[in-house]
């Protein structure tokens, strides 16, 4: 599975879009990019995943570059409840998710 | 309840005691995973089952740790002779192809 690199932390103003980057330069052609988040004292929560095309759901949008070496998770209107650790994960065969340290997103009023 | 349930939510035990945690996955999910998470770190993979078969174990899973999933339904994780270094959040997840759902975890404190 690809190694992913994320910034340690980011701040975002409430109501603004939060853009969380992830580098996965070693990703292979059949590896999906998954995003999860973890709010304090809870288990990780699925947000979105994609392979090549950009994806959007009710929570977020995922923009994957054409070369698939990086992606950006977009929370269009961040709220205080979006404060969490966000994990970007490359998963090839669905055997397991391998988490890194993630990005601490702090949404501030 | 359609989520992944873990019991207990919190466990405090004395060093040297044995503890057992339970995970009830989403019923139609055939894969079940155990992870461990310490403060400030992402979850670390421990082991996973496909139905009742344990298919992979991490090197983190010392011989004091054992996991079972009888009949491919709920799973238990047992830690024997607990040590202070075992203090962590133990997370369970279940999956069907394309999606993983995590429970809220069991927080273990070894004193």
Coordinates of C-alpha atoms in Angstrom, one line a residue:
Chain A
X1 CA 0.0 0.0 0.0
X2 CA 1.2 3.5 -0.8
X3 CA 2.8 5.7 1.9
X4 CA 0.9 8.9 2.3
X5 CA 2.2 12.2 3.6
X6 CA -0.1 14.8 5.2
X7 CA 0.6 18.1 7.0
X8 CA 0.6 17.7 10.8
X9 CA -2.1 20.3 11.4
X10 CA -4.2 22.9 9.8
X11 CA -6.6 25.7 10.9
X12 CA -9.8 26.7 9.1
X13 CA -12.3 29.4 9.8
X14 CA -15.9 28.3 10.5
X15 CA -18.0 28.5 7.4
X16 CA -15.1 28.5 5.0
X17 CA -13.9 25.6 2.9
X18 CA -11.3 23.3 4.4
X19 CA -8.8 21.9 1.9
X20 CA -6.7 19.0 3.3
X21 CA -3.9 17.8 1.1
X22 CA -2.3 14.4 0.8
X23 CA 0.7 13.2 -1.1
X24 CA 0.8 9.6 -2.3
X25 CA 3.5 9.6 -4.9
X26 CA 4.0 5.8 -4.7
X27 CA 0.4 4.9 -5.2
X28 CA -0.2 2.0 -7.6
X29 CA -2.8 2.0 -10.3
X30 CA -5.3 -0.2 -8.5
X31 CA -5.0 1.5 -5.1
X32 CA -7.9 3.5 -3.9
X33 CA -7.5 6.7 -1.8
X34 CA -9.6 6.6 1.3
X35 CA -10.2 9.5 3.8
X36 CA -11.3 8.9 7.3
X37 CA -11.6 11.2 10.2
X38 CA -11.5 10.7 14.0
X39 CA -13.2 12.9 16.5
X40 CA -11.8 12.8 20.0
X41 CA -12.5 9.5 21.8
X42 CA -14.4 8.0 18.9
X43 CA -13.5 5.5 16.3
X44 CA -12.5 6.6 12.8
X45 CA -15.4 7.6 10.5
X46 CA -15.4 7.0 6.8
X47 CA -15.6 10.1 4.7
X48 CA -15.0 9.3 1.0
X49 CA -12.8 7.3 -1.3
X50 CA -11.8 7.4 -5.0
X51 CA -9.6 5.8 -7.6
X52 CA -9.1 8.1 -10.5
X53 CA -12.1 10.4 -10.8
X54 CA -13.1 13.2 -8.4
X55 CA -15.8 12.1 -6.0
X56 CA -18.4 14.0 -4.0
X57 CA -20.8 12.9 -1.3
X58 CA -22.9 14.6 1.3
X59 CA -19.8 15.1 3.6
X60 CA -17.0 16.1 1.3
X61 CA -15.4 16.2 -2.1
X62 CA -12.3 14.4 -3.1
X63 CA -10.1 15.8 -5.9
X64 CA -7.4 13.4 -7.2
X65 CA -4.7 14.8 -9.5
X66 CA -4.4 13.3 -13.0
X67 CA -1.2 11.5 -12.1
X68 CA -2.8 10.3 -8.9
X69 CA 0.2 11.3 -6.9
X70 CA -1.8 13.6 -4.6
X71 CA -5.3 14.4 -3.6
X72 CA -7.3 17.0 -1.7
X73 CA -10.2 16.5 0.6
X74 CA -12.6 19.4 0.6
X75 CA -15.1 20.2 3.3
X76 CA -17.1 22.9 1.6
X77 CA -18.4 24.7 4.7
X78 CA -16.4 23.7 7.8
X79 CA -18.2 23.7 11.1
X80 CA -16.8 23.4 14.6
X81 CA -17.9 19.8 14.6
X82 CA -15.5 19.1 11.8
X83 CA -12.6 19.6 14.2
X84 CA -10.9 16.2 14.0
X85 CA -7.9 14.2 12.9
X86 CA -8.2 13.4 9.1
X87 CA -6.4 10.4 7.7
X88 CA -5.6 9.8 4.0
X89 CA -5.0 6.1 3.3
X90 CA -4.0 4.2 0.2
X91 CA -5.6 0.8 0.0
X92 CA -4.9 -1.7 -2.7
X93 CA -6.5 -5.0 -1.8
X94 CA -8.9 -4.2 0.9
X95 CA -7.1 -6.4 3.4
X96 CA -6.5 -3.7 5.9
X97 CA -6.2 0.1 6.3
X98 CA -2.8 1.4 7.3
X99 CA -3.1 4.7 9.1
X100 CA -0.5 7.4 9.4
X101 CA -0.5 10.2 11.9
X102 CA -3.1 12.2 9.9
X103 CA -3.8 15.9 9.9
X104 CA -5.3 17.7 12.9
X105 CA -7.9 20.1 11.5
X106 CA -9.0 22.8 13.9
X107 CA -12.0 24.8 12.9
X108 CA -12.2 28.1 14.6
X109 CA -15.1 30.5 15.1
Chain B
X1 CA -28.4 -0.7 15.9
X2 CA -26.6 -1.1 12.7
X3 CA -23.1 -0.1 13.8
X4 CA -20.1 -1.9 15.2
X5 CA -20.5 -2.4 19.0
X6 CA -17.6 -2.8 21.4
X7 CA -17.8 -3.8 25.0
X8 CA -16.7 -2.5 27.5
X9 CA -16.1 1.1 26.6
X10 CA -13.5 1.5 29.4
X11 CA -11.5 -1.0 31.3
X12 CA -9.1 -0.4 34.2
X13 CA -7.0 -3.4 35.2
X14 CA -4.0 -4.1 37.4
X15 CA -0.8 -5.1 35.8
X16 CA -0.6 -8.9 35.3
X17 CA -4.3 -9.4 35.0
X18 CA -6.0 -10.8 31.9
X19 CA -8.6 -8.8 30.1
X20 CA -11.1 -9.7 27.3
X21 CA -12.8 -7.3 24.9
X22 CA -15.8 -8.0 22.7
X23 CA -16.7 -6.7 19.2
X24 CA -20.0 -7.2 17.5
X25 CA -19.7 -6.3 13.8
X26 CA -22.3 -5.3 11.3
X27 CA -24.1 -8.5 10.6
X28 CA -23.6 -8.7 6.9
X29 CA -19.9 -7.8 7.1
X30 CA -17.6 -10.8 6.6
X31 CA -14.4 -9.1 7.6
X32 CA -13.5 -8.0 11.1
X33 CA -10.4 -6.1 12.2
X34 CA -8.7 -5.2 15.4
X35 CA -6.6 -2.1 15.8
X36 CA -4.7 -0.5 18.7
X37 CA -4.3 3.3 19.1
X38 CA -2.1 5.1 21.6
X39 CA -2.3 8.8 22.3
X40 CA -1.4 11.1 19.4
X41 CA -0.9 8.2 17.0
X42 CA -3.1 6.8 14.2
X43 CA -4.6 3.3 14.7
X44 CA -2.2 0.4 14.3
X45 CA -3.4 -2.8 12.7
X46 CA -3.4 -5.9 14.9
X47 CA -5.3 -8.7 13.1
X48 CA -8.2 -9.4 10.9
X49 CA -10.7 -12.2 10.2
X50 CA -12.6 -13.2 7.2
X51 CA -15.6 -15.0 8.6
X52 CA -14.1 -17.2 11.3
X53 CA -10.6 -17.5 9.7
X54 CA -7.9 -15.3 11.1
X55 CA -6.0 -14.3 8.0
X56 CA -3.3 -11.9 9.2
X57 CA -1.6 -11.0 12.4
X58 CA 0.7 -8.0 13.0
X59 CA 4.0 -8.4 14.6
X60 CA 2.5 -6.1 17.2
X61 CA 0.3 -9.0 18.3
X62 CA 2.6 -10.6 20.9
X63 CA 1.9 -14.1 22.2
X64 CA 0.1 -12.5 25.1
X65 CA -2.6 -11.4 22.7
X66 CA -5.2 -13.7 21.2
X67 CA -8.2 -13.0 19.1
X68 CA -11.1 -15.3 18.1
X69 CA -14.1 -15.0 15.9
X70 CA -16.2 -18.2 16.5
X71 CA -18.8 -18.9 13.9
X72 CA -17.8 -15.8 12.0
X73 CA -19.9 -13.5 14.1
X74 CA -18.7 -11.5 17.2
X75 CA -15.0 -11.4 18.0
X76 CA -13.0 -11.3 21.3
X77 CA -9.6 -10.0 21.9
X78 CA -7.8 -11.2 25.0
X79 CA -4.7 -9.8 26.6
X80 CA -3.0 -12.0 29.1
X81 CA -0.6 -10.8 31.8
X82 CA -1.3 -7.1 31.0
X83 CA 1.5 -4.7 31.1
X84 CA 1.4 -0.9 31.4
X85 CA 2.5 -0.6 27.7
X86 CA -0.8 -2.3 26.8
X87 CA -2.7 0.8 27.8
X88 CA -4.4 2.1 24.7
X89 CA -7.6 2.3 22.8
X90 CA -8.6 -1.0 21.1
X91 CA -10.7 -0.5 18.0
X92 CA -12.7 -3.0 16.1
X93 CA -13.9 -2.5 12.5
X94 CA -15.9 -4.6 10.1
X95 CA -16.1 -4.3 6.4
X96 CA -17.8 -5.4 3.2
X97 CA -15.9 -4.8 0.0
X98 CA -15.4 -1.0 -0.3
X99 CA -16.2 0.2 3.2
X100 CA -15.0 -0.1 6.7
X101 CA -17.1 0.8 9.8
X102 CA -15.3 1.3 13.1
X103 CA -16.7 0.9 16.6
X104 CA -16.1 3.5 19.4
X105 CA -13.4 1.4 20.9
X106 CA -12.4 0.0 24.3
X107 CA -10.1 2.2 26.3
X108 CA -7.8 0.0 28.4
X109 CA -5.8 1.5 31.3
X110 CA -3.3 -0.8 33.0
X111 CA -2.3 0.4 36.5

